[in-house]
Short mmCIF file of C-alpha atoms and ligand atoms in Angstrom, two decimals:
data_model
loop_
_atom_site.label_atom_id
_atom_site.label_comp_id
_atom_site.label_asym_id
_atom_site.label_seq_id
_atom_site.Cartn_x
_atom_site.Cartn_y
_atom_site.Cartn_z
CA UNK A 1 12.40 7.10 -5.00
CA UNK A 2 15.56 9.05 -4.58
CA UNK A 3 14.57 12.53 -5.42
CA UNK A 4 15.12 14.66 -2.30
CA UNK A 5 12.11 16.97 -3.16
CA UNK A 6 9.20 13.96 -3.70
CA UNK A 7 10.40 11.94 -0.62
CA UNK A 8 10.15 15.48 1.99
CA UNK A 9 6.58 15.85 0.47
CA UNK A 10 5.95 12.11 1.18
CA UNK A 11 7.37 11.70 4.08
CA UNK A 12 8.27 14.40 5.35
CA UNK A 13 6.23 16.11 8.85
CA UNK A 14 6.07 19.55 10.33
CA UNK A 15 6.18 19.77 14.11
CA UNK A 16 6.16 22.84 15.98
CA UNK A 17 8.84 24.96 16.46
CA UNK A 18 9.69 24.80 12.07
CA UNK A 19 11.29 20.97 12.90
CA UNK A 20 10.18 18.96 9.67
CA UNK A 21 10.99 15.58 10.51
CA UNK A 22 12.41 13.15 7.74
CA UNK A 23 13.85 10.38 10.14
CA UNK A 24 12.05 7.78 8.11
CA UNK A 25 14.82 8.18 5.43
CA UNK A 26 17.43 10.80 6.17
CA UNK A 27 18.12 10.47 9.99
CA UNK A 28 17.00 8.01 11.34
CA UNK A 29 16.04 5.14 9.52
CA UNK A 30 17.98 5.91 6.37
CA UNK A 31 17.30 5.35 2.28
CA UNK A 32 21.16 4.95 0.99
CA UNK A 33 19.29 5.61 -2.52
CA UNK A 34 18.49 8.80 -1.23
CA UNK A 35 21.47 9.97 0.21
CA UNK A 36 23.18 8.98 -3.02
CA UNK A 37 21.93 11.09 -4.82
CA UNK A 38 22.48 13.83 -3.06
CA UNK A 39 25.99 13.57 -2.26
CA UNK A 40 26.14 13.45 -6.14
CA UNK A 41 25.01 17.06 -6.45
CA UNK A 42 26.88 18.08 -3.91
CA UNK A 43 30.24 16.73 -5.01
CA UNK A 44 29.15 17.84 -8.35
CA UNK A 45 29.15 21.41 -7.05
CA UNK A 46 32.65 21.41 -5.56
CA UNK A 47 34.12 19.50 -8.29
CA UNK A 48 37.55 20.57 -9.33
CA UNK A 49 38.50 21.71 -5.20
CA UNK A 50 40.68 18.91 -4.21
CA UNK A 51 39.03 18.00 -1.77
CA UNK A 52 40.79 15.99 1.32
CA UNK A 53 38.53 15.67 4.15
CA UNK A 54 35.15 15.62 5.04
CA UNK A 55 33.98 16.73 8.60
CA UNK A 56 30.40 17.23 10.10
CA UNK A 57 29.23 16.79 13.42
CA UNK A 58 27.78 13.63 15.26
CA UNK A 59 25.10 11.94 14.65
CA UNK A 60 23.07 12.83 11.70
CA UNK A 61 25.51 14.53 9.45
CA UNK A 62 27.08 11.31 9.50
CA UNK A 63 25.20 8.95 6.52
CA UNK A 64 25.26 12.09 4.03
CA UNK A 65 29.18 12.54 4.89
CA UNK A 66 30.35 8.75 4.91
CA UNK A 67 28.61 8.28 1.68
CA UNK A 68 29.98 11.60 0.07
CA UNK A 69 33.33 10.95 1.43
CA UNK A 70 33.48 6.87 0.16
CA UNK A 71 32.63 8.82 -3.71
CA UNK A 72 35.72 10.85 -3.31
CA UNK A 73 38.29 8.66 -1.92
CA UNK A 74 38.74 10.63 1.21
CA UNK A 75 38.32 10.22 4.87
CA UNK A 76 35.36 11.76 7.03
CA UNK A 77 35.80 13.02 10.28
CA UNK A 78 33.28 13.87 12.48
CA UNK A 79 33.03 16.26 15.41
CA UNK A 80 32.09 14.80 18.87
CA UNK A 81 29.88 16.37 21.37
CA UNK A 82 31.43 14.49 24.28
CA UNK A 83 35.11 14.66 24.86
CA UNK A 84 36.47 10.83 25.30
CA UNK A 85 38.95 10.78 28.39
CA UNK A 86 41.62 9.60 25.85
CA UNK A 87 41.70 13.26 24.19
CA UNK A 88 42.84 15.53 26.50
CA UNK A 89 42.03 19.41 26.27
CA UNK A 90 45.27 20.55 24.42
CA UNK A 91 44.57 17.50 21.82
CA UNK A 92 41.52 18.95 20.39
CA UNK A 93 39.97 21.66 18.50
CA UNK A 94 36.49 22.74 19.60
CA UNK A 95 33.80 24.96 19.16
CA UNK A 96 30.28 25.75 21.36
CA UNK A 97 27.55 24.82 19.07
CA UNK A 98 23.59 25.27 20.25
CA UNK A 99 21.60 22.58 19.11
CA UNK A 100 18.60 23.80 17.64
CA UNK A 101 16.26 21.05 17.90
CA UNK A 102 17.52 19.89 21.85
CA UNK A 103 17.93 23.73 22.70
CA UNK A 104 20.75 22.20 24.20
CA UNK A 105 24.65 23.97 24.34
CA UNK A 106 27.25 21.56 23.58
CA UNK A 107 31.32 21.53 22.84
CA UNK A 108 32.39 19.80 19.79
CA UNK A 109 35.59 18.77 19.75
CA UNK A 110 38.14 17.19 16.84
CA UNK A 111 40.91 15.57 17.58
CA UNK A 112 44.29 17.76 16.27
CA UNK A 113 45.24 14.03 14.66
CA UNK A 114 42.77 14.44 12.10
CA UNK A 115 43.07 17.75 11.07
CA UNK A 116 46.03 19.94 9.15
CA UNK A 117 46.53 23.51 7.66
CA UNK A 118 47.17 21.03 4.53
CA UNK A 119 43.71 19.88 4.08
CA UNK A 120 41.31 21.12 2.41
CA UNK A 121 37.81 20.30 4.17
CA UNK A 122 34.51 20.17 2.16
CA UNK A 123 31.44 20.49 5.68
CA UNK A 124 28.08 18.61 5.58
CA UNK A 125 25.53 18.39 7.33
CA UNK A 126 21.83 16.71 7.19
CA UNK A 127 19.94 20.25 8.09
CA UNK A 128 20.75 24.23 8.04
CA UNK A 129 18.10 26.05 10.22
CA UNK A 130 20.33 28.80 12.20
CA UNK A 131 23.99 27.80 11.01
CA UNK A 132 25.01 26.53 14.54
CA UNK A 133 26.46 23.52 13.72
CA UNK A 134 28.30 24.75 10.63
CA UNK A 135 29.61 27.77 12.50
CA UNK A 136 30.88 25.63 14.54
CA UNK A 137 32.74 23.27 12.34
CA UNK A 138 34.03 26.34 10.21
CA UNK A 139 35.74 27.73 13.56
CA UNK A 140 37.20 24.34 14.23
CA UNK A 141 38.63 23.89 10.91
CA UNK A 142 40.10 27.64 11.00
CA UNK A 143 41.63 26.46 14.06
CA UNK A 144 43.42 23.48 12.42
CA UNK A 145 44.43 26.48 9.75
CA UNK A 146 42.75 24.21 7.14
CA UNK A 147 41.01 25.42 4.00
CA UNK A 148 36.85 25.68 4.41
CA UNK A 149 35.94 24.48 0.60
CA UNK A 150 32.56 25.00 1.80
CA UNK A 151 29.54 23.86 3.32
CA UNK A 152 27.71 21.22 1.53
CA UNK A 153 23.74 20.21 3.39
CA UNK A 154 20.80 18.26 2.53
CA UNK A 155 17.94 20.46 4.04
CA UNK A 156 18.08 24.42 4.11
CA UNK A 157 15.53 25.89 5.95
CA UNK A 158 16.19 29.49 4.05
CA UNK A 159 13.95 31.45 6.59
CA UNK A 160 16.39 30.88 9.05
CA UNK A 161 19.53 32.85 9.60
CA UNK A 162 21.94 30.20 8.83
CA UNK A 163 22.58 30.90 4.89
CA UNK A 164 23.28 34.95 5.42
CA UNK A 165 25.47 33.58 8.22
CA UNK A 166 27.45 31.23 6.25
CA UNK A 167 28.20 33.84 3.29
CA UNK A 168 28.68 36.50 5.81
CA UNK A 169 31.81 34.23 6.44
CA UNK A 170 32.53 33.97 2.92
CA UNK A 171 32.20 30.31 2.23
CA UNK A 172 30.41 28.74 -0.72
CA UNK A 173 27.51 27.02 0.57
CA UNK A 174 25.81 24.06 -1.40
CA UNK A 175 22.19 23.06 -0.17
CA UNK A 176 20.29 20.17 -2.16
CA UNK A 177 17.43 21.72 -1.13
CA UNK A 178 15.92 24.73 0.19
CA UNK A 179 13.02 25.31 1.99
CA UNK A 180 11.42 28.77 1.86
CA UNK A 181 8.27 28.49 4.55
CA UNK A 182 6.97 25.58 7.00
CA UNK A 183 3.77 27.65 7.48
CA UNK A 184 0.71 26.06 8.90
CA UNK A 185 2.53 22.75 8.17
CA UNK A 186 2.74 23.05 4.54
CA UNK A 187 6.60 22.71 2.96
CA UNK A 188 7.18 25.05 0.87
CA UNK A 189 9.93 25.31 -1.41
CA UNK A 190 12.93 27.77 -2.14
CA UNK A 191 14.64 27.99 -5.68
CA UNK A 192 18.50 27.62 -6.12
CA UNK A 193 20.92 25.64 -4.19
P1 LIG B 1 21.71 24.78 12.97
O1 LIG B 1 22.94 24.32 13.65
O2 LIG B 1 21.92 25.20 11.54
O3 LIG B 1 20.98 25.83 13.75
O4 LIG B 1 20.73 23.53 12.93
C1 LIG B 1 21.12 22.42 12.20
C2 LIG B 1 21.22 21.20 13.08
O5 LIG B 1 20.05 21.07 13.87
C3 LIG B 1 21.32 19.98 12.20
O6 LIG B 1 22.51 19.30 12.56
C4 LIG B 1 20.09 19.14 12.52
O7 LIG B 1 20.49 17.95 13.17
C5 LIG B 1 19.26 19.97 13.46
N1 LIG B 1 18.04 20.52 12.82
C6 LIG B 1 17.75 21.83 12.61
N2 LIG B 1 16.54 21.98 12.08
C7 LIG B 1 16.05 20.74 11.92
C8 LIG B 1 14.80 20.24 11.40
O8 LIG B 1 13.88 20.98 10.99
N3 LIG B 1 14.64 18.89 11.39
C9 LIG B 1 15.60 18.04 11.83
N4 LIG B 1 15.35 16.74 11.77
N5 LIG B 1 16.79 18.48 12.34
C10 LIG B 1 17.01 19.81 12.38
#
């Protein structure tokens, strides 16, 4: 079953602190079928933007962007939370992201190599609760003076601030799907992408 919606309402758990847990198919053990599809409605929605890179942040933004990136012929970067001795400081972009579900700080860093104001970089990630991550990779590709096509994610948690945050910046964000409440353990769903 591919459809995004049916497998969350499946498989899907609520755990305190509005986490809803999919790692039996989107994060952790992983249904390619799934992921498929929804890197087809994302690049569906940015069609026409030339895109050249993908970026996200380690680890779970990884499947959805490897998978999105192989459909459009274009390499995936992703951000790394620890800074390997090979890159020093002046090497990389970064950014301080909080980590919503560790409650954990942590500096993502890029590698200058892989970014240039020439490309024009489409952001995924698996989940959108507070806009953190995405923040975060915005400011590192505005470092690299690249082009922010937009922010493309699997799971929107639209009670959280991340959305108003992400078009407070003026970028076009792309959710497959939104969730409007978690309430009492119950997933409830938002309209619109
Ligand atoms: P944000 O940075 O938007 O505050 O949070 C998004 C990041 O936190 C995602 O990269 C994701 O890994 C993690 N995250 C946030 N909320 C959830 C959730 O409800 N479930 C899971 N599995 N991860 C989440």
């Amino acid at each position: 079953m591919a459809n995004l919606k049916q497998r969350i309402l499946e498989d899907g758990k609520v755990f305190p602190n509005n986490v809803l847990k999919v790692d039996s198919f989107l994060n952790h053990q992983i249904d390619p079928s799934v992921i498929s599809d929804i890197a087809d409605k994302i690049i569906a929605h940015y069609q026409g933007r030339e895109i050249t890179k993908i970026v996200t942040v380690e680890a779970s933004g990884i499947a959805p962007s490897i998978i999105i990136a192989e459909k459009l012929g274009v390499p995936m970067v992703f951000a790394k939370k620890q800074q390997p001795s090979t890159l020093k400081d002046q090497a990389v972009y970064g950014s301080k992201v909080h980590s919503y579900t560790k409650d954990t700080d942590s500096f993502v860093i890029i590698s200058k190599q892989y970014l240039s104001p020439d490309d024009k970089v489409l952001i995924i990630d698996d989940f959108l609760a507070n806009g953190e991550a995405a923040m975060g990779l915005i400011d590192i590709v505005n470092q690299a003076q690249a082009e922010v096509v937009g922010v493309g994610i699997c799971i929107e948690k639209s009670f959280q601030d991340g959305r108003q945050r992400i078009l407070d910046a003026g970028v076009d964000l792309y959710s497959e799907v939104r969730i409007a409440s978690l309430a009492n353990s119950k997933v409830e769903f938002a309209e619109g992408h």
